[in-house]
PDB file of C-alpha atoms in Angstrom:
ATOM      1  CA  MET A   1     -87.327 409.336 169.224  1.00  0.00           C
ATOM      2  CA  SER A   2     -86.810 411.976 166.545  1.00  0.00           C
ATOM      3  CA  ARG A   3     -85.321 414.739 168.662  1.00  0.00           C
ATOM      4  CA  CYS A   4     -83.674 415.439 172.001  1.00  0.00           C
ATOM      5  CA  ASP A   5     -84.823 418.521 173.862  1.00  0.00           C
ATOM      6  CA  PHE A   6     -82.169 418.328 176.581  1.00  0.00           C
ATOM      7  CA  LYS A   7     -78.677 416.916 176.140  1.00  0.00           C
ATOM      8  CA  ILE A   8     -76.984 415.485 179.227  1.00  0.00           C
ATOM      9  CA  VAL A   9     -73.388 414.236 179.242  1.00  0.00           C
ATOM     10  CA  LEU A  10     -71.837 411.996 181.891  1.00  0.00           C
ATOM     11  CA  LEU A  11     -68.188 412.541 182.747  1.00  0.00           C
ATOM     12  CA  GLY A  12     -65.856 410.863 185.198  1.00  0.00           C
ATOM     13  CA  SER A  13     -62.969 408.465 185.552  1.00  0.00           C
ATOM     14  CA  GLU A  14     -63.009 404.771 184.731  1.00  0.00           C
ATOM     15  CA  HIS A  15     -64.847 402.462 187.119  1.00  0.00           C
ATOM     16  CA  VAL A  16     -66.845 405.214 188.873  1.00  0.00           C
ATOM     17  CA  GLY A  17     -70.135 403.743 187.667  1.00  0.00           C
ATOM     18  CA  LYS A  18     -71.333 406.111 184.937  1.00  0.00           C
ATOM     19  CA  THR A  19     -72.796 403.374 182.760  1.00  0.00           C
ATOM     20  CA  SER A  20     -74.496 401.710 185.741  1.00  0.00           C
ATOM     21  CA  LEU A  21     -76.060 405.058 186.642  1.00  0.00           C
ATOM     22  CA  VAL A  22     -77.510 405.456 183.152  1.00  0.00           C
ATOM     23  CA  LEU A  23     -78.794 401.877 183.021  1.00  0.00           C
ATOM     24  CA  ARG A  24     -80.500 402.267 186.405  1.00  0.00           C
ATOM     25  CA  PHE A  25     -82.159 405.482 185.278  1.00  0.00           C
ATOM     26  CA  VAL A  26     -83.229 404.421 181.778  1.00  0.00           C
ATOM     27  CA  ASN A  27     -83.950 400.714 182.298  1.00  0.00           C
ATOM     28  CA  CYS A  28     -84.492 400.530 186.079  1.00  0.00           C
ATOM     29  CA  ARG A  29     -81.983 397.704 186.380  1.00  0.00           C
ATOM     30  CA  PHE A  30     -78.557 396.943 187.829  1.00  0.00           C
ATOM     31  CA  ASN A  31     -76.320 394.234 186.402  1.00  0.00           C
ATOM     32  CA  SER A  32     -74.115 393.193 189.305  1.00  0.00           C
ATOM     33  CA  GLY A  33     -72.835 390.097 187.521  1.00  0.00           C
ATOM     34  CA  THR A  34     -71.805 391.791 184.279  1.00  0.00           C
ATOM     35  CA  PRO A  35     -68.012 392.101 183.808  1.00  0.00           C
ATOM     36  CA  TYR A  36     -66.677 395.650 183.552  1.00  0.00           C
ATOM     37  CA  GLN A  37     -66.340 396.971 180.011  1.00  0.00           C
ATOM     38  CA  ASN A  38     -64.796 400.248 178.905  1.00  0.00           C
ATOM     39  CA  THR A  39     -67.071 402.691 177.141  1.00  0.00           C
ATOM     40  CA  ILE A  40     -65.405 403.713 173.887  1.00  0.00           C
ATOM     41  CA  GLY A  41     -66.173 407.267 172.830  1.00  0.00           C
ATOM     42  CA  ALA A  42     -69.706 407.570 174.148  1.00  0.00           C
ATOM     43  CA  ALA A  43     -72.837 405.479 174.476  1.00  0.00           C
ATOM     44  CA  PHE A  44     -76.196 407.137 173.824  1.00  0.00           C
ATOM     45  CA  CYS A  45     -79.638 406.498 175.234  1.00  0.00           C
ATOM     46  CA  ALA A  46     -82.818 408.541 175.606  1.00  0.00           C
ATOM     47  CA  LYS A  47     -85.864 408.773 177.831  1.00  0.00           C
ATOM     48  CA  GLN A  48     -89.032 410.836 177.988  1.00  0.00           C
ATOM     49  CA  MET A  49     -89.499 412.895 181.147  1.00  0.00           C
ATOM     50  CA  GLN A  50     -91.983 415.455 182.446  1.00  0.00           C
ATOM     51  CA  SER A  51     -91.583 418.819 184.120  1.00  0.00           C
ATOM     52  CA  ASN A  52     -94.461 421.186 184.898  1.00  0.00           C
ATOM     53  CA  ASP A  53     -96.841 419.046 182.828  1.00  0.00           C
ATOM     54  CA  LYS A  54     -94.608 419.299 179.766  1.00  0.00           C
ATOM     55  CA  VAL A  55     -93.003 416.277 178.110  1.00  0.00           C
ATOM     56  CA  PHE A  56     -89.342 416.398 177.112  1.00  0.00           C
ATOM     57  CA  ASN A  57     -87.092 413.975 175.263  1.00  0.00           C
ATOM     58  CA  VAL A  58     -83.861 413.683 177.200  1.00  0.00           C
ATOM     59  CA  GLY A  59     -80.718 412.447 175.446  1.00  0.00           C
ATOM     60  CA  ILE A  60     -77.916 411.066 177.608  1.00  0.00           C
ATOM     61  CA  TRP A  61     -74.336 410.604 176.409  1.00  0.00           C
ATOM     62  CA  ASP A  62     -72.286 408.285 178.626  1.00  0.00           C
ATOM     63  CA  THR A  63     -68.696 409.236 177.792  1.00  0.00           C
ATOM     64  CA  ALA A  64     -65.554 407.146 178.174  1.00  0.00           C
ATOM     65  CA  GLY A  65     -63.531 407.666 181.338  1.00  0.00           C
ATOM     66  CA  SER A  66     -60.275 406.254 180.014  1.00  0.00           C
ATOM     67  CA  GLU A  67     -57.575 408.834 179.310  1.00  0.00           C
ATOM     68  CA  ARG A  68     -56.804 407.284 175.927  1.00  0.00           C
ATOM     69  CA  TYR A  69     -60.289 408.234 174.692  1.00  0.00           C
ATOM     70  CA  GLU A  70     -60.263 411.837 175.953  1.00  0.00           C
ATOM     71  CA  ALA A  71     -59.723 413.479 172.567  1.00  0.00           C
ATOM     72  CA  MET A  72     -62.675 411.505 171.235  1.00  0.00           C
ATOM     73  CA  THR A  73     -65.049 412.229 174.099  1.00  0.00           C
ATOM     74  CA  ARG A  74     -64.641 416.028 174.002  1.00  0.00           C
ATOM     75  CA  MET A  75     -66.744 416.192 170.852  1.00  0.00           C
ATOM     76  CA  TYR A  76     -69.757 414.960 172.832  1.00  0.00           C
ATOM     77  CA  TYR A  77     -69.649 417.941 175.203  1.00  0.00           C
ATOM     78  CA  ARG A  78     -70.712 420.430 172.558  1.00  0.00           C
ATOM     79  CA  GLY A  79     -74.342 421.458 172.837  1.00  0.00           C
ATOM     80  CA  ALA A  80     -74.797 419.868 176.261  1.00  0.00           C
ATOM     81  CA  HIS A  81     -77.367 421.563 178.464  1.00  0.00           C
ATOM     82  CA  ALA A  82     -76.235 419.672 181.568  1.00  0.00           C
ATOM     83  CA  ALA A  83     -73.355 417.500 182.704  1.00  0.00           C
ATOM     84  CA  ILE A  84     -73.119 414.943 185.484  1.00  0.00           C
ATOM     85  CA  ILE A  85     -69.567 414.533 186.749  1.00  0.00           C
ATOM     86  CA  CYS A  86     -69.261 411.275 188.668  1.00  0.00           C
ATOM     87  CA  TYR A  87     -66.804 410.313 191.394  1.00  0.00           C
ATOM     88  CA  GLU A  88     -66.565 407.674 194.103  1.00  0.00           C
ATOM     89  CA  PRO A  89     -66.616 409.028 197.675  1.00  0.00           C
ATOM     90  CA  SER A  90     -64.318 406.117 198.574  1.00  0.00           C
ATOM     91  CA  SER A  91     -61.731 407.124 195.946  1.00  0.00           C
ATOM     92  CA  GLN A  92     -59.671 410.264 196.435  1.00  0.00           C
ATOM     93  CA  ALA A  93     -58.187 409.721 192.980  1.00  0.00           C
ATOM     94  CA  SER A  94     -61.599 409.951 191.293  1.00  0.00           C
ATOM     95  CA  TRP A  95     -62.338 413.163 193.213  1.00  0.00           C
ATOM     96  CA  THR A  96     -59.010 414.719 192.184  1.00  0.00           C
ATOM     97  CA  ARG A  97     -59.692 413.762 188.573  1.00  0.00           C
ATOM     98  CA  LEU A  98     -63.147 415.353 188.782  1.00  0.00           C
ATOM     99  CA  ARG A  99     -61.593 418.818 188.584  1.00  0.00           C
ATOM    100  CA  HIS A 100     -59.982 417.870 185.289  1.00  0.00           C
ATOM    101  CA  TRP A 101     -63.323 416.826 183.813  1.00  0.00           C
ATOM    102  CA  LEU A 102     -64.903 420.111 184.856  1.00  0.00           C
ATOM    103  CA  GLN A 103     -62.096 422.090 183.232  1.00  0.00           C
ATOM    104  CA  GLU A 104     -62.398 420.088 180.025  1.00  0.00           C
ATOM    105  CA  LEU A 105     -66.152 420.655 179.923  1.00  0.00           C
ATOM    106  CA  ARG A 106     -65.880 424.408 180.513  1.00  0.00           C
ATOM    107  CA  THR A 107     -63.470 424.843 177.603  1.00  0.00           C
ATOM    108  CA  VAL A 108     -66.095 423.402 175.245  1.00  0.00           C
ATOM    109  CA  GLU A 109     -69.465 424.322 176.798  1.00  0.00           C
ATOM    110  CA  GLU A 110     -69.059 427.161 179.265  1.00  0.00           C
ATOM    111  CA  ASP A 111     -72.747 427.627 180.138  1.00  0.00           C
ATOM    112  CA  CYS A 112     -73.496 423.950 180.738  1.00  0.00           C
ATOM    113  CA  LYS A 113     -75.208 423.186 184.076  1.00  0.00           C
ATOM    114  CA  VAL A 114     -72.973 420.937 186.185  1.00  0.00           C
ATOM    115  CA  TYR A 115     -74.084 418.380 188.775  1.00  0.00           C
ATOM    116  CA  LEU A 116     -71.737 416.332 190.939  1.00  0.00           C
ATOM    117  CA  CYS A 117     -72.681 412.720 191.523  1.00  0.00           C
ATOM    118  CA  GLY A 118     -71.114 410.543 194.205  1.00  0.00           C
ATOM    119  CA  THR A 119     -71.694 406.934 193.155  1.00  0.00           C
ATOM    120  CA  LYS A 120     -71.882 403.562 194.926  1.00  0.00           C
ATOM    121  CA  LYS A 121     -73.465 404.987 198.072  1.00  0.00           C
ATOM    122  CA  ASP A 122     -74.611 401.493 199.049  1.00  0.00           C
ATOM    123  CA  LEU A 123     -70.989 400.349 199.490  1.00  0.00           C
ATOM    124  CA  ILE A 124     -70.361 403.103 202.039  1.00  0.00           C
ATOM    125  CA  ASP A 125     -73.702 402.587 203.784  1.00  0.00           C
ATOM    126  CA  ASP A 126     -73.028 398.848 204.131  1.00  0.00           C
ATOM    127  CA  GLY A 127     -69.473 399.367 205.353  1.00  0.00           C
ATOM    128  CA  PHE A 128     -67.758 397.648 202.427  1.00  0.00           C
ATOM    129  CA  VAL A 129     -65.602 400.720 201.708  1.00  0.00           C
ATOM    130  CA  GLN A 130     -64.449 403.747 203.664  1.00  0.00           C
ATOM    131  CA  ARG A 131     -65.080 407.326 202.641  1.00  0.00           C
ATOM    132  CA  GLU A 132     -61.910 409.055 201.405  1.00  0.00           C
ATOM    133  CA  VAL A 133     -63.417 412.356 200.249  1.00  0.00           C
ATOM    134  CA  PRO A 134     -64.589 414.510 203.209  1.00  0.00           C
ATOM    135  CA  GLU A 135     -68.181 415.720 202.985  1.00  0.00           C
ATOM    136  CA  ASP A 136     -67.257 419.319 203.864  1.00  0.00           C
ATOM    137  CA  ILE A 137     -64.846 419.511 200.924  1.00  0.00           C
ATOM    138  CA  ILE A 138     -67.552 418.219 198.572  1.00  0.00           C
ATOM    139  CA  ALA A 139     -70.087 420.705 199.948  1.00  0.00           C
ATOM    140  CA  THR A 140     -67.682 423.619 199.489  1.00  0.00           C
ATOM    141  CA  TYR A 141     -66.695 422.612 195.957  1.00  0.00           C
ATOM    142  CA  SER A 142     -70.267 422.051 194.796  1.00  0.00           C
ATOM    143  CA  GLN A 143     -71.514 425.460 195.980  1.00  0.00           C
ATOM    144  CA  GLY A 144     -70.771 427.085 192.637  1.00  0.00           C
ATOM    145  CA  LEU A 145     -72.393 424.260 190.691  1.00  0.00           C
ATOM    146  CA  SER A 146     -76.001 423.250 190.051  1.00  0.00           C
ATOM    147  CA  GLY A 147     -76.263 420.401 192.537  1.00  0.00           C
ATOM    148  CA  HIS A 148     -74.739 417.378 194.244  1.00  0.00           C
ATOM    149  CA  TYR A 149     -76.262 413.936 194.792  1.00  0.00           C
ATOM    150  CA  LEU A 150     -75.051 410.738 196.429  1.00  0.00           C
ATOM    151  CA  THR A 151     -76.479 407.861 194.425  1.00  0.00           C
ATOM    152  CA  SER A 152     -76.624 404.087 194.355  1.00  0.00           C
ATOM    153  CA  SER A 153     -77.194 402.393 191.022  1.00  0.00           C
ATOM    154  CA  LYS A 154     -77.705 399.128 192.892  1.00  0.00           C
ATOM    155  CA  THR A 155     -80.617 400.336 195.042  1.00  0.00           C
ATOM    156  CA  GLY A 156     -81.695 403.240 192.822  1.00  0.00           C
ATOM    157  CA  GLU A 157     -81.318 405.748 195.659  1.00  0.00           C
ATOM    158  CA  ASN A 158     -81.327 409.358 194.415  1.00  0.00           C
ATOM    159  CA  VAL A 159     -80.903 408.345 190.750  1.00  0.00           C
ATOM    160  CA  ASP A 160     -84.321 409.490 189.542  1.00  0.00           C
ATOM    161  CA  GLU A 161     -84.079 412.545 191.805  1.00  0.00           C
ATOM    162  CA  LEU A 162     -80.819 413.611 190.147  1.00  0.00           C
ATOM    163  CA  PHE A 163     -82.165 413.398 186.606  1.00  0.00           C
ATOM    164  CA  GLN A 164     -85.484 414.994 187.556  1.00  0.00           C
ATOM    165  CA  LYS A 165     -83.623 417.930 189.099  1.00  0.00           C
ATOM    166  CA  ILE A 166     -81.691 418.391 185.850  1.00  0.00           C
ATOM    167  CA  VAL A 167     -84.839 418.325 183.717  1.00  0.00           C
ATOM    168  CA  ASP A 168     -86.640 420.716 186.068  1.00  0.00           C
ATOM    169  CA  ASP A 169     -83.686 423.130 185.980  1.00  0.00           C
ATOM    170  CA  CYS A 170     -83.498 423.014 182.185  1.00  0.00           C
ATOM    171  CA  ALA A 171     -87.265 423.499 181.842  1.00  0.00           C
ATOM    172  CA  ALA A 172     -87.056 426.555 184.116  1.00  0.00           C
ATOM    173  CA  ASP A 173     -84.181 428.114 182.141  1.00  0.00           C
ATOM    174  CA  LEU A 174     -85.563 430.604 179.612  1.00  0.00           C
ATOM    175  CA  ARG A 175     -82.422 430.478 177.457  1.00  0.00           C
ATOM    176  CA  VAL A 176     -82.519 426.688 177.239  1.00  0.00           C
ATOM    177  CA  MET A 177     -86.248 426.634 176.530  1.00  0.00           C
ATOM    178  CA  LYS A 178     -85.814 429.191 173.749  1.00  0.00           C
ATOM    179  CA  ASP A 179     -83.336 426.789 172.099  1.00  0.00           C
ATOM    180  CA  VAL A 180     -85.746 423.882 172.617  1.00  0.00           C
ATOM    181  CA  GLU A 181     -88.671 425.691 171.004  1.00  0.00           C
ATOM    182  CA  GLU A 182     -86.533 426.816 168.066  1.00  0.00           C
ATOM    183  CA  ALA A 183     -85.259 423.257 167.533  1.00  0.00           C
ATOM    184  CA  ARG A 184     -88.785 421.867 167.690  1.00  0.00           C
ATOM    185  CA  LEU A 185     -90.012 424.452 165.185  1.00  0.00           C
ATOM    186  CA  HIS A 186     -87.123 423.688 162.839  1.00  0.00           C
ATOM    187  CA  LEU A 187     -87.801 419.959 163.059  1.00  0.00           C
ATOM    188  CA  GLN A 188     -91.510 420.507 162.368  1.00  0.00           C
ATOM    189  CA  LYS A 189     -90.700 422.560 159.276  1.00  0.00           C
ATOM    190  CA  GLU A 190     -88.383 419.809 158.036  1.00  0.00           C
ATOM    191  CA  GLU A 191     -91.044 417.146 158.570  1.00  0.00           C
ATOM    192  CA  ASN A 192     -93.692 419.260 156.833  1.00  0.00           C
ATOM    193  CA  ALA A 193     -91.378 419.837 153.851  1.00  0.00           C
ATOM    194  CA  LYS A 194     -90.605 416.138 153.652  1.00  0.00           C
ATOM    195  CA  ASN A 195     -94.294 415.194 153.776  1.00  0.00           C
ATOM    196  CA  ASN A 196     -95.181 417.705 151.075  1.00  0.00           C
ATOM    197  CA  LYS A 197     -92.383 416.429 148.859  1.00  0.00           C
ATOM    198  CA  ASN A 198     -93.514 412.821 149.193  1.00  0.00           C
ATOM    199  CA  TYR A 199     -97.188 413.604 148.561  1.00  0.00           C
ATOM    200  CA  CYS A 200     -98.478 412.401 145.208  1.00  0.00           C
ATOM    201  CA  TYR A 201    -101.062 414.535 143.373  1.00  0.00           C
ATOM    202  CA  CYS A 202    -101.912 411.813 140.817  1.00  0.00           C
TER     203      CYS A 202
END
């Protein structure tokens, strides 16, 4: 994939399930038996998506949640069109930390669209964990943001819906689309120049 039209970054504390969310979305799978591993810096993946009959290449940066990697992960915020900030509804600590991630993001990319994502919904639904973050507090906090979804990477619930909402919002944003068209035009000019340079007139 030679370009990314929309850049999405995932933020959130350790263990909230950011990597599982990305793997469910991109590869439609959930590895329940895989031991937990810290993301260092950021992991990148991409996927083609559609909105209003247009095809877009979506780049996703899964950033590290560990505090010791914070200085490194900030560099991945720049140029992001959208951010997903993840938390666990069963963890008050992850919700408290969420505010920090939003502040960090805003200092680098002020106009970035922000979506809250409550992860591991299946654990609450099945009664394995208890909710610690009240729904009314989440609803109030997310009012000034672009959206809020409760997801399950295990079952896939609301995962595709979250990413589709982001792509639809970006595709409907005239400012974002202006940047996309300019980037596509620039890339096309570069490819044309490269092809002309490599052409042999012998």
